Amino acid sequence: MKRVSLLMVIVFVAVIVLTACGGAKFTCADPKGCVDIAPKDPVRIAYAFVVSGGDASLGTDTKRGSEIAVDEKKEILGHAIELVGEDELCAAEGGQTAATKLAADPKLLAVIGTNCSSAARAAIPILCGAGIAMVSPSNTAPDLTDEARPPEYWCYLRTAHNDNVQGAKMAEYAYEKGFRKAATIHDGSLYADKLQQVFAATFVQLGGTITAREAVGPQDTDMKPMLTRVAATGPEFIYYPIFIQAGGHITKQAKEVTGLENVQLAGADGIFSPDFLRAAGDAVVGFNWSSPDFSAFGAGYGDFLAKHEAKYGEKTLAPFHAHSYDATMMIFAAIEKVAVKDADGTLHIGRQALVDALFATKDFQGLTGTLTCTATGDCADPKIAVYVGQSADPDTWNPGADADSNPMKIWP
Amino acid sequence: MLRRLLRRVSGTTVFMWLIGIAMLVVVVWGVYATLSSGRYKASDWIDLTVYGIAQGSVYALIALGYTLVYGILRMINFAHSEVFMSGPFIGYFVAMALSQSGFFNRQPFVSLIIVLLVAMTVSTTIAVLLERIAYRPLRRAPRLVPLITAIGASYFLQYTFLGLFGSGIKGYPEVAQLKGYWPFPGTSSGILRTQAVVIVSAFVMLAILYVFVQRTKTGKAMQAVSEDKDAAALMGIDVDRIIVITFVVGGALAGAAGVLYALLFKQVKFDMGFLPGIKAFTAAVLGGIGNVNGAMLGSLFLGISESLFPNLVLDGLGLPAPYQLKDALAFIMLVAVLIFRPTGILGERLAVKKA
């Protein structure tokens, strides 16, 4: 026993002496502190995605985007890259737990995440409090990067498009195709509510009328009474930017309600997934989605898809893998920009400096386009397209602009 | 006379009655405003009622499972919602196998009966295992103990299905012959074929159950055990056997309800039992828990009010997007009924021994 404690004292002293030696060459002047990475240690970043539960396809898709970026980059300034992760559960509680756990890691430089805006709202203050940079590949709620966002959001950026863009594009499309009377349905989630607000505002501005604005619960199954109500207002177009379960029920049941048989149905990127084909069945043929425009993506996107298929043996599961890849690459570029390297290979990275470098990202060539970050953290180069469903078989899922893709891009 | 009445009426009773009357006034006002606005055609109201009956008859089949078990064991079987989920979930794999072999399209009704039988068998097995493993060892324990076990069993089953089959939505194959409407003669409205099938099969099963409980020897034994377990045992009734039979009947009905539910909504998921389970339980309480007829009545009432009331009442009150308040409305109904009839619509007054 005594010998063990003696050994521990020796090790402890040795560690202190070594750290002191290292610190002698570099003094950290960063207001948020610095992360020091010893010569053999890896550079550690983390993801916070929803990798379990009903929305796991969204989280798995983005996680794979980050993993491919790590595979490609291999190392930063001679250090290996370590990607760790937490599950954010697509909920505020999950975001809070994941962020608290990640914030406790003193060597963690940056987090890629979250997937869901509600989780982000809980996670951002915690990660920013610890000085950890955060880049989300799929949060689309407008208020996260609004001019009036609270100061404790200072460390947060995103490569996902802002819903202000997506809702407006769908309204433009609907108006251009000759629809003049539209109805919207949301499920009480922040994402759906904002999207339908932006859609309705733009549609009215263009000269259309909104006949009904309804809401359902995300767990509801019987949508026919609500749809009967919508049908009584005589819409030509129904926009419901909600999630897979409720979205599937509405899509199926709308075809069974008198007066809605021939109305154009449309949703957003939250249901742009093969799982939605399973949930909605045959009614998905002719359905319209707004989602990132994959055909306008950078030249590297084809390579990315090939690597994805080789590594995971299947096609991409949701629309945000490329955004996740870009977020990860953007973080790597920023680390390289601010890291100070000692002669023995030790890296020193200032936390504030890293966030500043991320905000300074300009003309960054990513898969999703040319990224330039605004002062409030919007980095996306938003290219939104409208797609149409061609077949209800989930195995045919292959979004693109070709005639045999499903869903097929039809606008712009 | 008046004095005796006054002595019986306490301040709380008056307060409760005032709340009840205020609710009634709001409802009547809302209905009047909606109907006088003339936004909806008569056929819309017929459609809404039919949707409500279809939903309510599925609730009824589940609610019977709650009410039968409560009638006999005086416990709430919270795992019943998972009994309801497991049947159609396993039935889905059978349906997919039949669908891939082409048999489903050639013989849709034979296939549906096969799926129904499989689902009923699975649900029954799970209900019986629940009774044997989770409830019987605790029958003499304090009343809260089996309640907690039931909640635990519910989560155990739910997450077992999640672990085995994943969290994704599974879509049931559709029956081509059941697509579209059967029109009502002489009107512009009609009934969806799936809904007609669901309503008819649910009512047939309810009728069979009614005859079983009221007319057969086993049914009468069930009533006797529900009345007084010890006296029934003294009369030579095997109480354990009757309890197992109760779980068998409840499980089979839940399995059938699950397939009808899948026929209506065409998708199954590991957590699909939760909400219908809670609703059916509400319906059972609404009708008077422990009472078979009450459960059927309460379920139809709940189904119809869920589908009809947001439009009929809330629309007239000028509330936007009333259907998101559907669940809140269902539970307000429950409160309103319990204010006037604390034992439910058809509930019996419980003797001290049972309560």
mmCIF file of C-alpha atoms in Angstrom, chain B:
data_model
loop_
_atom_site.group_PDB
_atom_site.id
_atom_site.type_symbol
_atom_site.label_atom_id
_atom_site.label_comp_id
_atom_site.label_asym_id
_atom_site.label_seq_id
_atom_site.Cartn_x
_atom_site.Cartn_y
_atom_site.Cartn_z
ATOM 1 C CA MET B 1 -87.905 18.137 2.338
ATOM 2 C CA LEU B 2 -85.999 21.233 1.264
ATOM 3 C CA ARG B 3 -84.031 21.220 4.473
ATOM 4 C CA ARG B 4 -82.979 17.612 3.969
ATOM 5 C CA LEU B 5 -81.839 18.416 0.459
ATOM 6 C CA LEU B 6 -79.867 21.418 1.696
ATOM 7 C CA ARG B 7 -78.158 19.305 4.319
ATOM 8 C CA ARG B 8 -77.020 16.828 1.678
ATOM 9 C CA VAL B 9 -75.644 19.504 -0.645
ATOM 10 C CA SER B 10 -72.223 20.719 0.476
ATOM 11 C CA GLY B 11 -70.193 23.649 -0.808
ATOM 12 C CA THR B 12 -67.986 21.388 -2.940
ATOM 13 C CA THR B 13 -70.959 19.787 -4.623
ATOM 14 C CA VAL B 14 -72.363 23.185 -5.545
ATOM 15 C CA PHE B 15 -68.977 24.228 -6.893
ATOM 16 C CA MET B 16 -68.673 21.074 -8.993
ATOM 17 C CA TRP B 17 -72.153 21.568 -10.371
ATOM 18 C CA LEU B 18 -71.313 25.150 -11.292
ATOM 19 C CA ILE B 19 -68.229 23.966 -13.197
ATOM 20 C CA GLY B 20 -70.348 21.361 -14.943
ATOM 21 C CA ILE B 21 -73.031 23.872 -15.897
ATOM 22 C CA ALA B 22 -70.405 26.323 -17.168
ATOM 23 C CA MET B 23 -68.986 23.551 -19.385
ATOM 24 C CA LEU B 24 -72.443 22.759 -20.729
ATOM 25 C CA VAL B 25 -73.107 26.411 -21.545
ATOM 26 C CA VAL B 26 -69.788 26.673 -23.428
ATOM 27 C CA VAL B 27 -70.550 23.485 -25.366
ATOM 28 C CA VAL B 28 -74.068 24.555 -26.317
ATOM 29 C CA TRP B 29 -72.852 27.997 -27.323
ATOM 30 C CA GLY B 30 -70.046 26.504 -29.458
ATOM 31 C CA VAL B 31 -72.401 24.053 -31.175
ATOM 32 C CA TYR B 32 -74.924 26.795 -31.905
ATOM 33 C CA ALA B 33 -72.263 29.110 -33.333
ATOM 34 C CA THR B 34 -70.792 26.379 -35.556
ATOM 35 C CA LEU B 35 -74.105 25.183 -36.900
ATOM 36 C CA SER B 36 -75.407 28.671 -37.595
ATOM 37 C CA SER B 37 -72.216 29.547 -39.519
ATOM 38 C CA GLY B 38 -73.162 26.845 -42.074
ATOM 39 C CA ARG B 39 -69.538 26.123 -43.034
ATOM 40 C CA TYR B 40 -70.041 22.383 -43.118
ATOM 41 C CA LYS B 41 -72.448 20.322 -45.180
ATOM 42 C CA ALA B 42 -74.604 17.568 -43.736
ATOM 43 C CA SER B 43 -72.394 15.005 -45.462
ATOM 44 C CA ASP B 44 -69.356 16.363 -43.576
ATOM 45 C CA TRP B 45 -71.076 15.671 -40.281
ATOM 46 C CA ILE B 46 -72.008 12.156 -41.396
ATOM 47 C CA ASP B 47 -68.380 11.518 -42.414
ATOM 48 C CA LEU B 48 -67.074 12.796 -39.088
ATOM 49 C CA THR B 49 -69.482 10.584 -37.160
ATOM 50 C CA VAL B 50 -68.493 7.518 -39.176
ATOM 51 C CA TYR B 51 -64.781 8.225 -38.554
ATOM 52 C CA GLY B 52 -65.609 8.501 -34.863
ATOM 53 C CA ILE B 53 -67.507 5.202 -34.768
ATOM 54 C CA ALA B 54 -64.636 3.389 -36.514
ATOM 55 C CA GLN B 55 -62.094 4.796 -34.059
ATOM 56 C CA GLY B 56 -64.428 4.186 -31.135
ATOM 57 C CA SER B 57 -65.012 0.539 -32.002
ATOM 58 C CA VAL B 58 -61.253 -0.077 -31.953
ATOM 59 C CA TYR B 59 -61.082 1.662 -28.574
ATOM 60 C CA ALA B 60 -63.944 -0.569 -27.390
ATOM 61 C CA LEU B 61 -62.044 -3.780 -28.117
ATOM 62 C CA ILE B 62 -59.039 -2.506 -26.151
ATOM 63 C CA ALA B 63 -61.133 -1.001 -23.359
ATOM 64 C CA LEU B 64 -62.760 -4.372 -22.709
ATOM 65 C CA GLY B 65 -59.361 -5.806 -21.806
ATOM 66 C CA TYR B 66 -58.888 -3.112 -19.166
ATOM 67 C CA THR B 67 -62.369 -3.392 -17.807
ATOM 68 C CA LEU B 68 -62.533 -7.214 -17.631
ATOM 69 C CA VAL B 69 -59.263 -7.419 -15.722
ATOM 70 C CA TYR B 70 -60.300 -4.579 -13.452
ATOM 71 C CA GLY B 71 -63.653 -6.226 -12.805
ATOM 72 C CA ILE B 72 -61.960 -9.391 -11.583
ATOM 73 C CA LEU B 73 -58.639 -8.351 -10.068
ATOM 74 C CA ARG B 74 -59.364 -4.687 -9.182
ATOM 75 C CA MET B 75 -56.098 -3.711 -10.847
ATOM 76 C CA ILE B 76 -55.254 -1.585 -13.871
ATOM 77 C CA ASN B 77 -53.300 -3.694 -16.348
ATOM 78 C CA PHE B 78 -51.113 -0.952 -17.785
ATOM 79 C CA ALA B 79 -49.253 -3.452 -19.948
ATOM 80 C CA HIS B 80 -52.458 -3.989 -21.941
ATOM 81 C CA SER B 81 -51.357 -1.365 -24.483
ATOM 82 C CA GLU B 82 -48.349 -3.585 -25.269
ATOM 83 C CA VAL B 83 -50.593 -6.631 -25.564
ATOM 84 C CA PHE B 84 -52.434 -4.565 -28.170
ATOM 85 C CA MET B 85 -49.197 -3.618 -29.977
ATOM 86 C CA SER B 86 -47.560 -7.066 -30.032
ATOM 87 C CA GLY B 87 -50.319 -8.818 -32.019
ATOM 88 C CA PRO B 88 -50.372 -6.658 -35.148
ATOM 89 C CA PHE B 89 -46.585 -6.225 -34.925
ATOM 90 C CA ILE B 90 -45.964 -9.964 -35.335
ATOM 91 C CA GLY B 91 -48.959 -10.070 -37.703
ATOM 92 C CA TYR B 92 -47.091 -7.596 -39.894
ATOM 93 C CA PHE B 93 -44.344 -10.143 -40.616
ATOM 94 C CA VAL B 94 -46.951 -12.738 -41.577
ATOM 95 C CA ALA B 95 -48.736 -10.191 -43.757
ATOM 96 C CA MET B 96 -45.457 -9.267 -45.485
ATOM 97 C CA ALA B 97 -44.621 -12.931 -46.094
ATOM 98 C CA LEU B 98 -48.071 -13.521 -47.588
ATOM 99 C CA SER B 99 -47.764 -10.346 -49.616
ATOM 100 C CA GLN B 100 -44.372 -11.309 -51.056
ATOM 101 C CA SER B 101 -45.604 -14.755 -52.059
ATOM 102 C CA GLY B 102 -48.511 -13.099 -53.896
ATOM 103 C CA PHE B 103 -51.088 -14.904 -51.785
ATOM 104 C CA PHE B 104 -52.208 -11.662 -50.144
ATOM 105 C CA ASN B 105 -53.374 -10.216 -53.450
ATOM 106 C CA ARG B 106 -55.067 -13.405 -54.624
ATOM 107 C CA GLN B 107 -56.889 -14.184 -51.393
ATOM 108 C CA PRO B 108 -56.994 -10.944 -49.394
ATOM 109 C CA PHE B 109 -59.751 -12.030 -47.040
ATOM 110 C CA VAL B 110 -58.263 -15.433 -46.251
ATOM 111 C CA SER B 111 -54.956 -13.639 -45.646
ATOM 112 C CA LEU B 112 -56.563 -11.094 -43.364
ATOM 113 C CA ILE B 113 -58.105 -13.897 -41.323
ATOM 114 C CA ILE B 114 -54.708 -15.628 -41.083
ATOM 115 C CA VAL B 115 -53.111 -12.352 -39.917
ATOM 116 C CA LEU B 116 -55.966 -11.843 -37.470
ATOM 117 C CA LEU B 117 -55.543 -15.325 -36.005
ATOM 118 C CA VAL B 118 -51.783 -14.891 -35.667
ATOM 119 C CA ALA B 119 -52.208 -11.506 -34.003
ATOM 120 C CA MET B 120 -54.830 -12.812 -31.600
ATOM 121 C CA THR B 121 -52.639 -15.791 -30.692
ATOM 122 C CA VAL B 122 -49.587 -13.605 -30.041
ATOM 123 C CA SER B 123 -51.520 -11.084 -27.962
ATOM 124 C CA THR B 124 -53.225 -13.835 -25.983
ATOM 125 C CA THR B 125 -49.922 -15.567 -25.276
ATOM 126 C CA ILE B 126 -48.374 -12.346 -24.055
ATOM 127 C CA ALA B 127 -51.412 -11.530 -21.886
ATOM 128 C CA VAL B 128 -51.340 -14.995 -20.294
ATOM 129 C CA LEU B 129 -47.577 -14.844 -19.709
ATOM 130 C CA LEU B 130 -48.007 -11.427 -18.108
ATOM 131 C CA GLU B 131 -50.584 -12.815 -15.726
ATOM 132 C CA ARG B 132 -48.480 -15.858 -14.897
ATOM 133 C CA ILE B 133 -45.122 -14.107 -14.488
ATOM 134 C CA ALA B 134 -45.907 -10.560 -13.423
ATOM 135 C CA TYR B 135 -49.264 -10.578 -11.661
ATOM 136 C CA ARG B 136 -50.060 -13.947 -10.104
ATOM 137 C CA PRO B 137 -47.106 -14.021 -7.664
ATOM 138 C CA LEU B 138 -48.218 -10.601 -6.429
ATOM 139 C CA ARG B 139 -51.921 -11.247 -6.095
ATOM 140 C CA ARG B 140 -51.841 -11.014 -2.284
ATOM 141 C CA ALA B 141 -49.501 -8.020 -2.284
ATOM 142 C CA PRO B 142 -50.727 -4.453 -1.587
ATOM 143 C CA ARG B 143 -52.658 -2.936 -4.484
ATOM 144 C CA LEU B 144 -49.959 -0.548 -5.669
ATOM 145 C CA VAL B 145 -47.455 -3.352 -6.201
ATOM 146 C CA PRO B 146 -49.119 -4.973 -9.255
ATOM 147 C CA LEU B 147 -49.708 -1.493 -10.665
ATOM 148 C CA ILE B 148 -45.989 -0.752 -10.639
ATOM 149 C CA THR B 149 -45.233 -4.218 -12.027
ATOM 150 C CA ALA B 150 -47.682 -3.528 -14.850
ATOM 151 C CA ILE B 151 -45.910 -0.295 -15.761
ATOM 152 C CA GLY B 152 -42.569 -2.120 -15.663
ATOM 153 C CA ALA B 153 -43.911 -4.943 -17.824
ATOM 154 C CA SER B 154 -45.240 -2.385 -20.281
ATOM 155 C CA TYR B 155 -41.812 -0.794 -20.738
ATOM 156 C CA PHE B 156 -40.121 -4.177 -20.856
ATOM 157 C CA LEU B 157 -42.352 -5.330 -23.724
ATOM 158 C CA GLN B 158 -42.101 -2.044 -25.592
ATOM 159 C CA TYR B 159 -38.316 -1.997 -25.520
ATOM 160 C CA THR B 160 -38.058 -5.695 -26.291
ATOM 161 C CA PHE B 161 -39.907 -5.015 -29.546
ATOM 162 C CA LEU B 162 -37.746 -1.950 -30.164
ATOM 163 C CA GLY B 163 -34.600 -4.012 -29.648
ATOM 164 C CA LEU B 164 -35.752 -6.936 -31.771
ATOM 165 C CA PHE B 165 -37.372 -5.129 -34.672
ATOM 166 C CA GLY B 166 -36.027 -1.568 -34.626
ATOM 167 C CA SER B 167 -37.688 1.797 -34.267
ATOM 168 C CA GLY B 168 -38.811 2.341 -37.842
ATOM 169 C CA ILE B 169 -42.399 2.467 -39.032
ATOM 170 C CA LYS B 170 -43.622 -0.722 -40.676
ATOM 171 C CA GLY B 171 -46.280 -0.292 -43.356
ATOM 172 C CA TYR B 172 -49.011 -2.932 -43.646
ATOM 173 C CA PRO B 173 -49.814 -4.142 -47.155
ATOM 174 C CA GLU B 174 -53.032 -2.639 -48.480
ATOM 175 C CA VAL B 175 -56.007 -4.672 -49.616
ATOM 176 C CA ALA B 176 -56.947 -3.576 -53.121
ATOM 177 C CA GLN B 177 -60.596 -4.611 -52.671
ATOM 178 C CA LEU B 178 -60.907 -2.394 -49.619
ATOM 179 C CA LYS B 179 -59.804 0.833 -51.290
ATOM 180 C CA GLY B 180 -62.397 3.518 -51.867
ATOM 181 C CA TYR B 181 -65.949 4.107 -50.742
ATOM 182 C CA TRP B 182 -69.259 2.358 -50.470
ATOM 183 C CA PRO B 183 -71.763 5.177 -51.056
ATOM 184 C CA PHE B 184 -74.811 5.596 -48.841
ATOM 185 C CA PRO B 185 -77.840 5.322 -51.122
ATOM 186 C CA GLY B 186 -79.557 8.634 -51.700
ATOM 187 C CA THR B 187 -76.816 10.838 -50.223
ATOM 188 C CA SER B 188 -73.569 12.317 -51.454
ATOM 189 C CA SER B 189 -71.541 10.769 -48.651
ATOM 190 C CA GLY B 190 -70.347 7.240 -48.181
ATOM 191 C CA ILE B 191 -68.331 5.039 -45.913
ATOM 192 C CA LEU B 192 -64.715 4.059 -46.460
ATOM 193 C CA ARG B 193 -64.573 0.321 -47.078
ATOM 194 C CA THR B 194 -61.877 -0.265 -44.476
ATOM 195 C CA GLN B 195 -63.970 1.565 -41.920
ATOM 196 C CA ALA B 196 -67.046 -0.483 -42.761
ATOM 197 C CA VAL B 197 -65.063 -3.711 -42.308
ATOM 198 C CA VAL B 198 -63.573 -2.451 -39.032
ATOM 199 C CA ILE B 199 -66.924 -1.375 -37.605
ATOM 200 C CA VAL B 200 -68.714 -4.594 -38.590
ATOM 201 C CA SER B 201 -65.996 -6.912 -37.284
ATOM 202 C CA ALA B 202 -65.671 -4.967 -34.046
ATOM 203 C CA PHE B 203 -69.404 -5.156 -33.426
ATOM 204 C CA VAL B 204 -69.507 -8.877 -34.216
ATOM 205 C CA MET B 205 -66.742 -9.485 -31.672
ATOM 206 C CA LEU B 206 -68.432 -7.295 -29.091
ATOM 207 C CA ALA B 207 -71.673 -9.233 -29.565
ATOM 208 C CA ILE B 208 -69.860 -12.573 -29.172
ATOM 209 C CA LEU B 209 -68.221 -11.311 -25.986
ATOM 210 C CA TYR B 210 -71.543 -10.088 -24.632
ATOM 211 C CA VAL B 211 -73.162 -13.481 -25.191
ATOM 212 C CA PHE B 212 -70.108 -15.218 -23.716
ATOM 213 C CA VAL B 213 -70.180 -13.199 -20.506
ATOM 214 C CA GLN B 214 -73.960 -13.218 -20.040
ATOM 215 C CA ARG B 215 -74.994 -16.662 -21.251
ATOM 216 C CA THR B 216 -72.211 -19.250 -20.907
ATOM 217 C CA LYS B 217 -71.236 -21.051 -17.736
ATOM 218 C CA THR B 218 -67.688 -19.658 -17.845
ATOM 219 C CA GLY B 219 -69.041 -16.164 -18.340
ATOM 220 C CA LYS B 220 -71.264 -16.522 -15.322
ATOM 221 C CA ALA B 221 -68.319 -17.849 -13.330
ATOM 222 C CA MET B 222 -66.406 -14.712 -14.367
ATOM 223 C CA GLN B 223 -69.214 -12.569 -13.050
ATOM 224 C CA ALA B 224 -69.240 -14.545 -9.818
ATOM 225 C CA VAL B 225 -65.474 -14.135 -9.314
ATOM 226 C CA SER B 226 -65.825 -10.430 -10.038
ATOM 227 C CA GLU B 227 -68.583 -10.211 -7.406
ATOM 228 C CA ASP B 228 -66.731 -12.040 -4.631
ATOM 229 C CA LYS B 229 -63.637 -14.206 -5.130
ATOM 230 C CA ASP B 230 -63.856 -16.100 -1.846
ATOM 231 C CA ALA B 231 -67.539 -16.917 -2.146
ATOM 232 C CA ALA B 232 -66.990 -18.036 -5.750
ATOM 233 C CA ALA B 233 -64.187 -20.353 -4.606
ATOM 234 C CA LEU B 234 -66.476 -21.806 -1.956
ATOM 235 C CA MET B 235 -69.059 -22.506 -4.669
ATOM 236 C CA GLY B 236 -66.503 -24.655 -6.471
ATOM 237 C CA ILE B 237 -65.261 -22.166 -9.063
ATOM 238 C CA ASP B 238 -61.553 -22.449 -9.926
ATOM 239 C CA VAL B 239 -60.608 -18.796 -9.442
ATOM 240 C CA ASP B 240 -57.131 -19.099 -10.984
ATOM 241 C CA ARG B 241 -58.606 -20.634 -14.119
ATOM 242 C CA ILE B 242 -61.212 -17.891 -14.420
ATOM 243 C CA ILE B 243 -58.529 -15.226 -14.079
ATOM 244 C CA VAL B 244 -56.465 -16.846 -16.838
ATOM 245 C CA ILE B 245 -59.570 -16.999 -19.039
ATOM 246 C CA THR B 246 -60.139 -13.291 -18.430
ATOM 247 C CA PHE B 247 -56.626 -12.528 -19.640
ATOM 248 C CA VAL B 248 -57.140 -14.822 -22.651
ATOM 249 C CA VAL B 249 -60.336 -13.002 -23.647
ATOM 250 C CA GLY B 250 -58.807 -9.558 -23.073
ATOM 251 C CA GLY B 251 -55.655 -10.510 -25.023
ATOM 252 C CA ALA B 252 -57.581 -11.955 -27.964
ATOM 253 C CA LEU B 253 -59.733 -8.834 -28.228
ATOM 254 C CA ALA B 254 -56.630 -6.620 -28.050
ATOM 255 C CA GLY B 255 -54.965 -8.627 -30.824
ATOM 256 C CA ALA B 256 -58.057 -8.272 -32.995
ATOM 257 C CA ALA B 257 -58.216 -4.553 -32.190
ATOM 258 C CA GLY B 258 -54.581 -4.273 -33.279
ATOM 259 C CA VAL B 259 -55.259 -5.781 -36.697
ATOM 260 C CA LEU B 260 -58.305 -3.548 -37.212
ATOM 261 C CA TYR B 261 -56.160 -0.597 -36.185
ATOM 262 C CA ALA B 262 -53.517 -1.627 -38.706
ATOM 263 C CA LEU B 263 -56.244 -1.940 -41.336
ATOM 264 C CA LEU B 264 -57.395 1.625 -40.603
ATOM 265 C CA PHE B 265 -54.003 3.310 -40.276
ATOM 266 C CA LYS B 266 -51.753 0.886 -42.180
ATOM 267 C CA GLN B 267 -48.675 1.250 -40.039
ATOM 268 C CA VAL B 268 -47.265 -0.374 -36.919
ATOM 269 C CA LYS B 269 -44.490 0.831 -34.641
ATOM 270 C CA PHE B 270 -43.114 -0.327 -31.294
ATOM 271 C CA ASP B 271 -44.746 2.518 -29.342
ATOM 272 C CA MET B 272 -48.066 2.476 -31.206
ATOM 273 C CA GLY B 273 -49.906 1.014 -28.191
ATOM 274 C CA PHE B 274 -49.339 3.871 -25.809
ATOM 275 C CA LEU B 275 -51.840 6.463 -26.970
ATOM 276 C CA PRO B 276 -54.709 4.113 -27.953
ATOM 277 C CA GLY B 277 -54.099 2.322 -24.639
ATOM 278 C CA ILE B 278 -54.491 5.521 -22.628
ATOM 279 C CA LYS B 279 -57.555 6.491 -24.650
ATOM 280 C CA ALA B 280 -59.172 3.085 -24.227
ATOM 281 C CA PHE B 281 -58.474 3.218 -20.509
ATOM 282 C CA THR B 282 -60.136 6.661 -20.420
ATOM 283 C CA ALA B 283 -63.084 5.197 -22.285
ATOM 284 C CA ALA B 284 -63.349 2.339 -19.797
ATOM 285 C CA VAL B 285 -63.407 4.812 -16.902
ATOM 286 C CA LEU B 286 -65.877 6.989 -18.784
ATOM 287 C CA GLY B 287 -68.247 4.067 -19.186
ATOM 288 C CA GLY B 288 -67.724 2.875 -15.626
ATOM 289 C CA ILE B 289 -64.693 0.665 -15.105
ATOM 290 C CA GLY B 290 -65.511 -2.968 -14.436
ATOM 291 C CA ASN B 291 -68.664 -2.746 -16.540
ATOM 292 C CA VAL B 292 -68.565 -4.456 -19.955
ATOM 293 C CA ASN B 293 -71.419 -2.502 -21.550
ATOM 294 C CA GLY B 294 -70.029 0.687 -20.079
ATOM 295 C CA ALA B 295 -66.670 0.112 -21.777
ATOM 296 C CA MET B 296 -68.330 -0.274 -25.186
ATOM 297 C CA LEU B 297 -70.515 2.781 -24.670
ATOM 298 C CA GLY B 298 -67.676 4.892 -23.285
ATOM 299 C CA SER B 299 -65.422 3.965 -26.235
ATOM 300 C CA LEU B 300 -67.954 4.899 -28.881
ATOM 301 C CA PHE B 301 -68.693 8.111 -27.023
ATOM 302 C CA LEU B 302 -64.981 8.968 -26.832
ATOM 303 C CA GLY B 303 -64.325 8.064 -30.474
ATOM 304 C CA ILE B 304 -67.212 10.153 -31.753
ATOM 305 C CA SER B 305 -66.468 13.109 -29.517
ATOM 306 C CA GLU B 306 -62.791 13.110 -30.577
ATOM 307 C CA SER B 307 -63.717 13.222 -34.217
ATOM 308 C CA LEU B 308 -66.760 15.487 -34.002
ATOM 309 C CA PHE B 309 -66.294 17.877 -31.097
ATOM 310 C CA PRO B 310 -63.268 19.909 -32.214
ATOM 311 C CA ASN B 311 -65.265 20.909 -35.278
ATOM 312 C CA LEU B 312 -68.651 21.101 -33.623
ATOM 313 C CA VAL B 313 -67.749 22.947 -30.435
ATOM 314 C CA LEU B 314 -64.328 24.582 -30.755
ATOM 315 C CA ASP B 315 -64.831 25.876 -34.277
ATOM 316 C CA GLY B 316 -67.851 27.879 -33.153
ATOM 317 C CA LEU B 317 -65.841 29.333 -30.282
ATOM 318 C CA GLY B 318 -63.415 30.718 -32.837
ATOM 319 C CA LEU B 319 -60.367 28.663 -31.784
ATOM 320 C CA PRO B 320 -57.760 28.241 -34.519
ATOM 321 C CA ALA B 321 -56.543 24.720 -35.410
ATOM 322 C CA PRO B 322 -58.950 22.921 -33.015
ATOM 323 C CA TYR B 323 -57.720 19.411 -33.814
ATOM 324 C CA GLN B 324 -54.537 19.851 -31.821
ATOM 325 C CA LEU B 325 -56.828 20.093 -28.786
ATOM 326 C CA LYS B 326 -58.419 16.722 -29.550
ATOM 327 C CA ASP B 327 -56.722 14.891 -26.682
ATOM 328 C CA ALA B 328 -57.303 17.701 -24.217
ATOM 329 C CA LEU B 329 -60.961 17.607 -25.185
ATOM 330 C CA ALA B 330 -61.152 13.850 -24.602
ATOM 331 C CA PHE B 331 -59.893 14.257 -21.063
ATOM 332 C CA ILE B 332 -62.138 17.259 -20.376
ATOM 333 C CA MET B 333 -65.046 15.016 -21.371
ATOM 334 C CA LEU B 334 -63.843 12.514 -18.807
ATOM 335 C CA VAL B 335 -63.737 15.176 -16.091
ATOM 336 C CA ALA B 336 -67.169 16.477 -17.066
ATOM 337 C CA VAL B 337 -68.755 13.022 -16.911
ATOM 338 C CA LEU B 338 -67.070 12.198 -13.619
ATOM 339 C CA ILE B 339 -68.373 15.422 -12.050
ATOM 340 C CA PHE B 340 -71.948 14.356 -12.674
ATOM 341 C CA ARG B 341 -71.454 10.603 -12.345
ATOM 342 C CA PRO B 342 -68.340 9.768 -10.307
ATOM 343 C CA THR B 343 -68.617 6.067 -11.170
ATOM 344 C CA GLY B 344 -68.860 6.613 -14.933
ATOM 345 C CA ILE B 345 -71.839 6.427 -17.286
ATOM 346 C CA LEU B 346 -72.905 2.874 -16.393
ATOM 347 C CA GLY B 347 -70.753 2.423 -13.321
ATOM 348 C CA GLU B 348 -72.014 0.585 -10.293
ATOM 349 C CA ARG B 349 -71.616 1.934 -6.799
ATOM 350 C CA LEU B 350 -68.760 -0.044 -5.314
ATOM 351 C CA ALA B 351 -69.327 -1.884 -2.082
ATOM 352 C CA VAL B 352 -66.756 -1.133 0.614
ATOM 353 C CA LYS B 353 -65.141 -4.519 0.144
ATOM 354 C CA LYS B 354 -64.459 -4.010 -3.557
ATOM 355 C CA ALA B 355 -63.387 -0.413 -3.369
#
